Short mmCIF file of C-alpha atoms in Angstrom, two decimals:
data_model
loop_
_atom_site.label_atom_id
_atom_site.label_comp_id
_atom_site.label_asym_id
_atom_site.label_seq_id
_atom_site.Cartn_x
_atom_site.Cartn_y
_atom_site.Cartn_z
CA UNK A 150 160.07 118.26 127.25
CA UNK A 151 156.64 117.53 127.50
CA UNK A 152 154.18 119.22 130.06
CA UNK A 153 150.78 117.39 130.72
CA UNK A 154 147.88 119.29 132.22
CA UNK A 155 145.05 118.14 134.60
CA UNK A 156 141.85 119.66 136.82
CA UNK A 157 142.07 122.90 136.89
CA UNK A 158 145.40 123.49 135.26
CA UNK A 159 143.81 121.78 131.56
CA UNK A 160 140.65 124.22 131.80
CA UNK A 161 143.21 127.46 132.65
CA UNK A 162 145.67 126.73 129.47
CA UNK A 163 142.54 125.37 127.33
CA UNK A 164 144.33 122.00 126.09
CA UNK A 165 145.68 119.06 128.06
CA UNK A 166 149.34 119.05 126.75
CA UNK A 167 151.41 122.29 126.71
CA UNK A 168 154.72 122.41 124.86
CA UNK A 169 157.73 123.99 125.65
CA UNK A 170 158.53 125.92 122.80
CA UNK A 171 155.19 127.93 124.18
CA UNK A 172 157.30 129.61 126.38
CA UNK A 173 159.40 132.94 126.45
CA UNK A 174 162.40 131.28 128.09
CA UNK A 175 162.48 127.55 128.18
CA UNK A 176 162.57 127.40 132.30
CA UNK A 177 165.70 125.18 133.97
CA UNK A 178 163.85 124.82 137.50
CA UNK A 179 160.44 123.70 138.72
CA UNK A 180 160.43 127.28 139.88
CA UNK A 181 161.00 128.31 136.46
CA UNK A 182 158.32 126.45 134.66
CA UNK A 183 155.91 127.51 138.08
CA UNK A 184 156.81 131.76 137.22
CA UNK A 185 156.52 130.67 132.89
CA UNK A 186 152.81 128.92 133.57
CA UNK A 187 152.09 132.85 135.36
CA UNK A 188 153.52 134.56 133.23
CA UNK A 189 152.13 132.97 129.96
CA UNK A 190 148.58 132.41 132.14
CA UNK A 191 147.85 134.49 135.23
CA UNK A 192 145.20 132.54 136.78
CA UNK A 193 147.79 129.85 137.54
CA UNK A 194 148.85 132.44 139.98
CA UNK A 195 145.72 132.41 141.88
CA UNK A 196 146.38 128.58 143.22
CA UNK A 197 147.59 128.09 146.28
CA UNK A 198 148.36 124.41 145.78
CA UNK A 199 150.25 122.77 142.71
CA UNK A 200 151.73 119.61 142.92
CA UNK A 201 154.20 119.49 139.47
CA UNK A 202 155.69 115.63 139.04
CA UNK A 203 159.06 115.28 136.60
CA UNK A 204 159.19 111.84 135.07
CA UNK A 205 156.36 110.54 137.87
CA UNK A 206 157.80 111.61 140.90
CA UNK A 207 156.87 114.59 143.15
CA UNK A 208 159.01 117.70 142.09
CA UNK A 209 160.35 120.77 144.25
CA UNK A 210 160.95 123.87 143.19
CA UNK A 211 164.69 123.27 143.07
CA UNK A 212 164.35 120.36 140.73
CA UNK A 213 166.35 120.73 137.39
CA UNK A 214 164.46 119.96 134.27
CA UNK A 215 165.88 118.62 131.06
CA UNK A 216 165.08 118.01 127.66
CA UNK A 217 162.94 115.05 127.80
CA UNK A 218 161.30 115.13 131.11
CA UNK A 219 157.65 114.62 131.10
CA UNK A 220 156.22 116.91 133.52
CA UNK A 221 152.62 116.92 135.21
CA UNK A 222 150.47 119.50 136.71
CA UNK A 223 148.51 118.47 139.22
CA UNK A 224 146.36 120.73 141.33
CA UNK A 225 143.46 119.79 144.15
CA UNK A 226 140.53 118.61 143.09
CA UNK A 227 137.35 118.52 145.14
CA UNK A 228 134.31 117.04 143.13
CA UNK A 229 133.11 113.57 144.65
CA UNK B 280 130.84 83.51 157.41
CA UNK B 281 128.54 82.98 154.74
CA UNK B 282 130.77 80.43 152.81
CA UNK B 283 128.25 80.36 149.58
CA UNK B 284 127.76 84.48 149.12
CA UNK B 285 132.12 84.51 149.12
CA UNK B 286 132.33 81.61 147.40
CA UNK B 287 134.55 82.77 144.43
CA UNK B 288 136.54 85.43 146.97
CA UNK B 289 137.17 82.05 148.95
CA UNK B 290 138.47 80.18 145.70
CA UNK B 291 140.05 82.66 144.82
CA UNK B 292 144.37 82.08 144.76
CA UNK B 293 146.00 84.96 146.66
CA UNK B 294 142.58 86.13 148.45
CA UNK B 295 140.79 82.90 150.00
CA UNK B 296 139.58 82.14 154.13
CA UNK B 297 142.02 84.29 155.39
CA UNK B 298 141.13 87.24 154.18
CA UNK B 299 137.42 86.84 153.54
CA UNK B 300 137.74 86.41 157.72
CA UNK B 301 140.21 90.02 157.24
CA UNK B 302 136.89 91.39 155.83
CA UNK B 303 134.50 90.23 158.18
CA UNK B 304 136.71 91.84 161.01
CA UNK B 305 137.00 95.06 159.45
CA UNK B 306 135.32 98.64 160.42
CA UNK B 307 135.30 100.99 157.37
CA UNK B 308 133.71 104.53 157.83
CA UNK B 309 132.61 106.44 154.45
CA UNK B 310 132.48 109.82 154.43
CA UNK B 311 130.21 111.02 152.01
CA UNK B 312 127.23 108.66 150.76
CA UNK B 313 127.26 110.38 146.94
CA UNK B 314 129.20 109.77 143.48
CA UNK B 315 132.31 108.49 145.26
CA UNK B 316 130.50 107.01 148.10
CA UNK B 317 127.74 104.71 146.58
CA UNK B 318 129.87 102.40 144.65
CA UNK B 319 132.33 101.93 147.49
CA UNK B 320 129.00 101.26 150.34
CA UNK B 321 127.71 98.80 147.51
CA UNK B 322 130.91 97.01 146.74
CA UNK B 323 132.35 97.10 150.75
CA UNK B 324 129.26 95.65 151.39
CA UNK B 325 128.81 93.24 148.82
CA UNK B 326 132.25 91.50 149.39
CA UNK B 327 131.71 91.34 153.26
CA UNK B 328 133.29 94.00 155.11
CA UNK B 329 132.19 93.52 158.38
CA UNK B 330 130.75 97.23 159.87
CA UNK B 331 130.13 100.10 157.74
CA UNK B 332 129.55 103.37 158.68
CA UNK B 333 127.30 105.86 156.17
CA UNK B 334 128.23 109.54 157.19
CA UNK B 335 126.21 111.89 155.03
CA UNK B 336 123.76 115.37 155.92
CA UNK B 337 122.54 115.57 152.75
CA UNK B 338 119.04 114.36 150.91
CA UNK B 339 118.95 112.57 147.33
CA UNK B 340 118.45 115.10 144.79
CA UNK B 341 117.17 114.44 141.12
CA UNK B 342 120.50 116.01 140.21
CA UNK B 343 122.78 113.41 141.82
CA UNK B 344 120.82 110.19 139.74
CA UNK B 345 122.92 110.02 136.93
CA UNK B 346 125.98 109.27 139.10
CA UNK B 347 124.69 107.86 142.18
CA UNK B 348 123.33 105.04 141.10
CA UNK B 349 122.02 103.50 144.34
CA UNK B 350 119.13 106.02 144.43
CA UNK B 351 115.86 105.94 142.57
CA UNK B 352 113.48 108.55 141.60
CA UNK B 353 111.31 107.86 144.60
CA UNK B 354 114.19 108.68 147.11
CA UNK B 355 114.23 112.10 146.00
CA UNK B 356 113.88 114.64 149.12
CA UNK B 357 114.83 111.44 151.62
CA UNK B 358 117.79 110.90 153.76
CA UNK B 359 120.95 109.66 151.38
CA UNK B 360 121.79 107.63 155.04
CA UNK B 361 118.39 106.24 155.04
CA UNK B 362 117.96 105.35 152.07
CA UNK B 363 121.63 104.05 151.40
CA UNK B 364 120.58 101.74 154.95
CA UNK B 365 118.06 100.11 154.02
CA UNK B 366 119.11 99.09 150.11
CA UNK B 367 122.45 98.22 151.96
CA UNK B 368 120.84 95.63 154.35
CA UNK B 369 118.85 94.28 152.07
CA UNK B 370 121.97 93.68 149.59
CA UNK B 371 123.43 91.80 152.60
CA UNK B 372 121.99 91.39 156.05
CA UNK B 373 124.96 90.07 157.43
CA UNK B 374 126.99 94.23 157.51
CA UNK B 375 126.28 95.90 160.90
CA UNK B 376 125.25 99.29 159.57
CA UNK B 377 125.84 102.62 160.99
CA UNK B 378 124.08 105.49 160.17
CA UNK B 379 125.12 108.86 160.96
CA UNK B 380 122.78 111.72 159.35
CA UNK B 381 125.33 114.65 159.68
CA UNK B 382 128.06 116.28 157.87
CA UNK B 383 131.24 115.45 159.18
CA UNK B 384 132.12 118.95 161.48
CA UNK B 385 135.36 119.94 163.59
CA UNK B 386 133.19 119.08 166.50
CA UNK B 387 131.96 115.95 165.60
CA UNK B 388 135.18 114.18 163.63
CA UNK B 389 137.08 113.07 166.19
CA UNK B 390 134.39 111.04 168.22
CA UNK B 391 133.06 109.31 164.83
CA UNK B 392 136.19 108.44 163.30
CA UNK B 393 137.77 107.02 166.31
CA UNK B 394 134.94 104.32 165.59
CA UNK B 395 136.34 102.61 162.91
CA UNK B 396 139.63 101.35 161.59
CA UNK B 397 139.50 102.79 158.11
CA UNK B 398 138.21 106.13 157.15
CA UNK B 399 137.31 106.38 152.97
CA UNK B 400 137.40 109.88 151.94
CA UNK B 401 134.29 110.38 149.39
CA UNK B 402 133.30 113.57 150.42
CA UNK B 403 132.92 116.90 147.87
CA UNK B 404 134.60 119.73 148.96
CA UNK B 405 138.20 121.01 150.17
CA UNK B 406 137.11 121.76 153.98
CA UNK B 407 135.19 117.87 154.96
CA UNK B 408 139.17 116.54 152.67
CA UNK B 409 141.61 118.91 154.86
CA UNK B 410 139.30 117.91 157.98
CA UNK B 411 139.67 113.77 157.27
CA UNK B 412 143.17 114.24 157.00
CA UNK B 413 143.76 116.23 160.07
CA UNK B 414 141.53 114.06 162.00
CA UNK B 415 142.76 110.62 160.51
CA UNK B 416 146.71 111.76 161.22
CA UNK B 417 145.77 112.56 164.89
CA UNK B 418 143.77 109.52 165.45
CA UNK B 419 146.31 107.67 163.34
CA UNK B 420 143.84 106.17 160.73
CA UNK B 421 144.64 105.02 157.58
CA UNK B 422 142.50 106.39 154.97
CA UNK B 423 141.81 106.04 151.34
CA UNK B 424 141.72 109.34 149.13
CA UNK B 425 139.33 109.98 145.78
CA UNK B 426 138.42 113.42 143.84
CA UNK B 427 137.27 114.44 140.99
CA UNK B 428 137.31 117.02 138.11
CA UNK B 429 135.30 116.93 135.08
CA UNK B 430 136.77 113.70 133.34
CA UNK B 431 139.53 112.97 135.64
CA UNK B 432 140.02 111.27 139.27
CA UNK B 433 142.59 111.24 141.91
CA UNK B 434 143.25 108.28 144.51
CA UNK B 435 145.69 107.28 147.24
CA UNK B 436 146.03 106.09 150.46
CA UNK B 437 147.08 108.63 153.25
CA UNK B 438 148.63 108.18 156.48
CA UNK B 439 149.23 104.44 156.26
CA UNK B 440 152.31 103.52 158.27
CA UNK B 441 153.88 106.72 158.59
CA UNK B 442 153.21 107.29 154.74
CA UNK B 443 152.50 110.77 153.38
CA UNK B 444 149.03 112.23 153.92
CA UNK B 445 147.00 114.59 152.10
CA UNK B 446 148.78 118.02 153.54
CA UNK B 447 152.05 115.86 152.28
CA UNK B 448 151.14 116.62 148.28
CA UNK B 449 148.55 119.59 148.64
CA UNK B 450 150.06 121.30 151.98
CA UNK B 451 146.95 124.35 151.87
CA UNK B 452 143.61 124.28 151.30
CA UNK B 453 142.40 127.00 148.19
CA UNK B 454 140.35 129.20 148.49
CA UNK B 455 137.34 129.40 147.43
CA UNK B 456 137.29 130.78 144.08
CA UNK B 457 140.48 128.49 142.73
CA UNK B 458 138.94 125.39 142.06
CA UNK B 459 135.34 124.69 141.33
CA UNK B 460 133.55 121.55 142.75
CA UNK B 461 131.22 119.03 140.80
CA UNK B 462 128.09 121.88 141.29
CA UNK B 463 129.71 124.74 139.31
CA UNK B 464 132.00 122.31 137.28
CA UNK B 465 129.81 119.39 136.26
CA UNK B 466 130.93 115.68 136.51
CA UNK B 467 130.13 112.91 134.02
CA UNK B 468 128.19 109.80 135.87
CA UNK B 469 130.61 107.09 135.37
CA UNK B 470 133.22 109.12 136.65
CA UNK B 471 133.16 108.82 140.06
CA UNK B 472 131.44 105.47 139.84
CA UNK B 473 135.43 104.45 138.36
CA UNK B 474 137.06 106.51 140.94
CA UNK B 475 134.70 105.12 144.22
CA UNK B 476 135.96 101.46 142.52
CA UNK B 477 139.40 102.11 142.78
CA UNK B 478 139.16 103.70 146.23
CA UNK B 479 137.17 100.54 147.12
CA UNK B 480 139.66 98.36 145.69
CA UNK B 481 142.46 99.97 148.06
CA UNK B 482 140.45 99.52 151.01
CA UNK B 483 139.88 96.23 150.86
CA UNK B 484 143.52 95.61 150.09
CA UNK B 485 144.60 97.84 152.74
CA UNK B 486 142.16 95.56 155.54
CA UNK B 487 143.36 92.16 153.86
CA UNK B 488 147.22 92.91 152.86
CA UNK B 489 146.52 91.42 149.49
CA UNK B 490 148.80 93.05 146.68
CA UNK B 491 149.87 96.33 146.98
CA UNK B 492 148.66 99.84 148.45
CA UNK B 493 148.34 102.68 146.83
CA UNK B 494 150.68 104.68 149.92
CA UNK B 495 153.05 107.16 148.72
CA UNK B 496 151.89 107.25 145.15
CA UNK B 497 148.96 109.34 143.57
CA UNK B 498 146.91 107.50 141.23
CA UNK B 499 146.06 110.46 137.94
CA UNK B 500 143.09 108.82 136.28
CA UNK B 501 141.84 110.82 132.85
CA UNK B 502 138.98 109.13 131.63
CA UNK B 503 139.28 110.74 128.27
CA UNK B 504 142.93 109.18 126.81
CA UNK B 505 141.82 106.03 129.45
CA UNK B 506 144.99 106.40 131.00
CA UNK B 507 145.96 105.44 134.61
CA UNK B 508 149.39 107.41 135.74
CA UNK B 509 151.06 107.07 139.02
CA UNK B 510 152.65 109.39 140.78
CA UNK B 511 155.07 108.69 143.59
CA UNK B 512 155.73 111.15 146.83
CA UNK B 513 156.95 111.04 150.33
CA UNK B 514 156.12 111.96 153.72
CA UNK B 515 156.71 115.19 154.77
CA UNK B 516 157.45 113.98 158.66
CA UNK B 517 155.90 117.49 159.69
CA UNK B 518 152.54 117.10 158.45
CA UNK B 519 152.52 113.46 160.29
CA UNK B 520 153.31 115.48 163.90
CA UNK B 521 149.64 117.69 164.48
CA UNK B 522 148.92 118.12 167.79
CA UNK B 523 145.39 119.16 167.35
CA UNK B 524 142.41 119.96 164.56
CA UNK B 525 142.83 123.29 163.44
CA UNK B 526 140.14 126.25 165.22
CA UNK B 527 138.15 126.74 161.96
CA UNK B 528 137.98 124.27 158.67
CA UNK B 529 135.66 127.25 156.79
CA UNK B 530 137.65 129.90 157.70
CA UNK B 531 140.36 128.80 155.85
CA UNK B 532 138.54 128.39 153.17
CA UNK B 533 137.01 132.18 152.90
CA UNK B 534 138.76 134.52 150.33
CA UNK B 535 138.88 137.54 153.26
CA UNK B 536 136.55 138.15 155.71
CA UNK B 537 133.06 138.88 155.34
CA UNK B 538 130.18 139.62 157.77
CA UNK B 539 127.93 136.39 158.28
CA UNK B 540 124.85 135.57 160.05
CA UNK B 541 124.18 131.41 160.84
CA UNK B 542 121.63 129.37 159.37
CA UNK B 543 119.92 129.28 162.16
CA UNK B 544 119.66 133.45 162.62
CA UNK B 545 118.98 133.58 159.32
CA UNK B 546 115.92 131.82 159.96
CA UNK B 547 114.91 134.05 162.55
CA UNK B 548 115.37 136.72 160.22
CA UNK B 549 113.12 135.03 157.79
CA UNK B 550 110.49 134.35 160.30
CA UNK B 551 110.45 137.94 161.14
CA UNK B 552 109.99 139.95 157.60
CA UNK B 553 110.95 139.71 154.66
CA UNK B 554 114.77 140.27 153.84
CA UNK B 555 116.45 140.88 150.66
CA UNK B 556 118.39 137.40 149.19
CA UNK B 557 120.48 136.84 146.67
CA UNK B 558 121.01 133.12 145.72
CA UNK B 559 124.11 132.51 143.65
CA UNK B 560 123.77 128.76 142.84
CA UNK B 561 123.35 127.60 139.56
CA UNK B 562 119.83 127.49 137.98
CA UNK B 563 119.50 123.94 138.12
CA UNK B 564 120.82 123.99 142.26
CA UNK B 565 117.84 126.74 142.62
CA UNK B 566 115.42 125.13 140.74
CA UNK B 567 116.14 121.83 142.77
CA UNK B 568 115.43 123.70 146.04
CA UNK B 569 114.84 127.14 147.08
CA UNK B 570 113.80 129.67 149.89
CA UNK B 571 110.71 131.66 148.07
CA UNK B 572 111.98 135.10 149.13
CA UNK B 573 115.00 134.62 147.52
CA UNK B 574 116.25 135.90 144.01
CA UNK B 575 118.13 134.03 141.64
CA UNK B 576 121.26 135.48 140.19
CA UNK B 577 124.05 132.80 139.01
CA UNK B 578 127.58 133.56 140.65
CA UNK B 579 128.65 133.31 137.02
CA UNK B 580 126.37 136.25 136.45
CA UNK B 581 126.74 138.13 139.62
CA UNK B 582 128.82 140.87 138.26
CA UNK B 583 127.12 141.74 135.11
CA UNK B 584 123.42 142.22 136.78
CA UNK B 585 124.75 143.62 139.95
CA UNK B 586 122.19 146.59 139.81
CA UNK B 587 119.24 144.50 140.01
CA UNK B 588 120.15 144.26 143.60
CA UNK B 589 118.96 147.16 146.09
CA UNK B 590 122.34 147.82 148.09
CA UNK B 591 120.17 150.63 149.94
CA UNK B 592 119.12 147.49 152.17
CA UNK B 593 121.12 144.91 153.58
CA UNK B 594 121.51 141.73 150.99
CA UNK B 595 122.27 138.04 152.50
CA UNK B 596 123.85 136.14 149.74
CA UNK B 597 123.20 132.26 149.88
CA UNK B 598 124.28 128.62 148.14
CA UNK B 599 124.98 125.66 149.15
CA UNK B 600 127.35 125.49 151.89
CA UNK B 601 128.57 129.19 152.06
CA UNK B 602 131.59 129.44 150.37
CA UNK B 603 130.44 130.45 146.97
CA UNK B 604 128.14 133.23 148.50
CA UNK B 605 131.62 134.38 150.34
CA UNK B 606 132.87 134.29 146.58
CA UNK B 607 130.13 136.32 145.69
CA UNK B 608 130.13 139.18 148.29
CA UNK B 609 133.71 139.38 147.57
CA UNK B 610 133.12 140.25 143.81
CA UNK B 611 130.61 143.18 144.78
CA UNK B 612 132.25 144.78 147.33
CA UNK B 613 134.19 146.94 145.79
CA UNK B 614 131.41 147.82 143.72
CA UNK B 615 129.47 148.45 146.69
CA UNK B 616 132.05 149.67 149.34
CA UNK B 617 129.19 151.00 151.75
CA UNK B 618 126.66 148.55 151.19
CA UNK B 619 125.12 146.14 154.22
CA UNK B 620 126.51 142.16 152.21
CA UNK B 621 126.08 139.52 154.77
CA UNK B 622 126.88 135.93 154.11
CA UNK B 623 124.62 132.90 155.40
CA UNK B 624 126.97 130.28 156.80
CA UNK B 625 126.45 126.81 155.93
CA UNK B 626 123.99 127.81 153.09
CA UNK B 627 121.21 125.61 151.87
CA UNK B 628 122.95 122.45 153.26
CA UNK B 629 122.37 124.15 156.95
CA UNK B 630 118.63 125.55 155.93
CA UNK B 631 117.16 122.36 154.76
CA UNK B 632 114.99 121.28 157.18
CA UNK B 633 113.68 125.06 157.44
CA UNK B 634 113.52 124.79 153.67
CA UNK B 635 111.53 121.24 153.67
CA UNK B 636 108.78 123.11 155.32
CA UNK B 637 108.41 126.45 153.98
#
């Protein structure tokens, strides 16, 4: 399980691939992974709006994750 | 038509007379005439889309030429619509042009975007996005999505037959200290000149049905790997059924509420003595432009040299639109529970004129 990072979400964790084994407790839910990335980094707790994709497709907090998912984290960006 | 300017669009298999003519019928408005904006105006108006609007309050800085690369050195301090015009129409005469020298407000959205078939989203910040979208689903416009952060872009098309819109992937706007914009941030020049191609390259597939469009997917471009990823989502068939634009698009946006004077009693303030201000913009924003009475002290920095500021008087904290000021009086006041922090709405963007001339 592989979880890639962009905007805002690379510059909070510092690199633009996070691995799972980074964790505590390897999270089962989109819900899971959301309360890991706060735990691990608190300013993810501070956005309002994440959009998290497992294997391309727009996840909700219910989704199950398994072992080689690729997930993204995708928050807003504003620059133009 | 101009049969020798399209020439290769017209030979081209799978584009040809049919939808050069598409083109020619087509009303486009871009909001936002900067990064994202110029290379969509240029190419739009190159290939022969038919009427373009330019929607932009802003002048041409010496800060925005490495990205927007319609501008020149001598169009620094004029009208981005003016200029934009005129280099435009001489590109190709043919493109009824429509200027319209304003930011795009809750009062004025409605009446301008009803104009056109096809709204592009190109504009900078989280309130003019959420306002598009909320404008575009009511009007029931199609309209075709870019951002940017750092190295990376974002594109899609929202709201095109009954597909997802904006509020669909990123339901709430943040506030304003979660995500920094292009000012605080930085952007590298190409950047937006690849995003503003793709989100060209939607719209004119969106006007002639040629290929496929980008609805219900979120396009993830990092320029650093080179990597285009698509991500797919779906409507949310709430967010398609608003009844009306919501009361305040900056409100939203502030992280709690703070005491603000407008731009325009702020200059009535200025005209009268001699008030303490505090401008939080980044040194190269300040030394771009600036109101002589006020003080420079980077948002960044804000905390650290907090007691170079008298809090015996009342301090108005400015930038550029208003939110990072908000940002700003937020930090101090619980430093400073009993001192007099007023923001200036609309910041610099709002005080230009006054700031042109004094």
């Amino acid at each position: 399980m592989e979880v890639l990072l962009f905007g805002i979400a690379k510059d909070i964790v510092g690199a633009s691939v996070l691995a799972m084994e980074s964790f505590e407790k390897r999270p089962d839910t989109v819900k899971e992974l959301k309360q890991e990335l706060e735990r691990s980094f608190p300013d993810f707790g501070k956005l309002s709006s994440l959009a998290i994709a497992v294997n391309s497709e727009y996840a909700e907090e219910g989704t199950q994750l398994r072992s080689g998912d690729e997930i993204a984290i995708i928050p807003p960006v504003s620059g133009g | 038509m101009d049969n020798e300017r399209y020439q290769r669009q017209l030979i081209l298999k799978g584009f040809g007379a049919t939808a050069q003519q598409k083109l020619a019928n087509a009303s486009v408005l871009v909001v936002g005439a900067g990064g994202l904006g110029v290379p969509m105006l240029t190419y739009l108006n190159a290939m022969g889309v038919g009427r373009i609007g330019i929607l932009d309050g802003d002048t041409v800085s010496f800060s925005n030429l490495h990205r927007q690369v319609l501008y020149v050195e001598s169009d620094v301090g004029l009208s981005k619509v003016d200029v934009a015009k005129e280099k435009l129409s001489a590109q190709n005469s043919n493109t009824v042009l429509e200027g319209y020298n304003y930011f795009l407000t809750k009062d004025n959205a409605l009446e301008t975007i009803a104009q056109f078939d096809i709204v592009v989203d190109a504009s900078d910040n989280f309130p003019t996005r959420y306002l598009v979208n909320d404008a575009c689903v009511l009007l029931k416009k199609p309209f075709v999505y870019g951002a940017l952060h750092a190295f990376e872009g974002q594109v899609s098309v929202f709201n095109y037959q009954k597909g997802p819109t904006y509020r669909c992937l990123f339901p709430n706007m943040p506030k304003p200290d979660e995500v920094p914009d292009c000012n605080e941030n930085g952007v590298l020049g190409i950047l937006p000149g690849i995003v503003g191609n793709l989100q060209a390259l939607e719209t004119i597939k969106l006007i002639t049905g040629v290929g496929e469009v980008l609805s219900g997917q979120l396009a993830l471009f990092d320029g650093l790997g080179t990597v285009l990823r698509k991500i797919r989502f779906s409507a949310i068939p709430e967010n398609l059924q608003i009844t009306a634009l919501r009361d305040n698009y900056e409100l939203e946006c502030a992280v709690a509420p703070v005491t603000s004077v407008t731009a325009l009693e702020f200059q009535e303030l200025l005209e009268l003595g001699n008030p303490q201000v505090i401008d939080v913009r980044t040194l190269s924003e300040y030394e771009g432009q600036r109101l002589s009475v006020a003080r420079h002290i980077p948002l960044t920095e804000l905390e650290q040299r907090k007691d170079e500021i008298d809090v015996k008087r009342p301090v108005y904290f400015l930038c550029q639109s208003g939110i990072r000021s908000a940002k700003g009086i937020s930090l101090l006041a619980s430093y400073f529970p009993k001192a007099t922090l007023i923001n200036v709405t609309g910041g610099m963007n709002q005080l230009r004129s006054y700031a042109a001339t004094h």
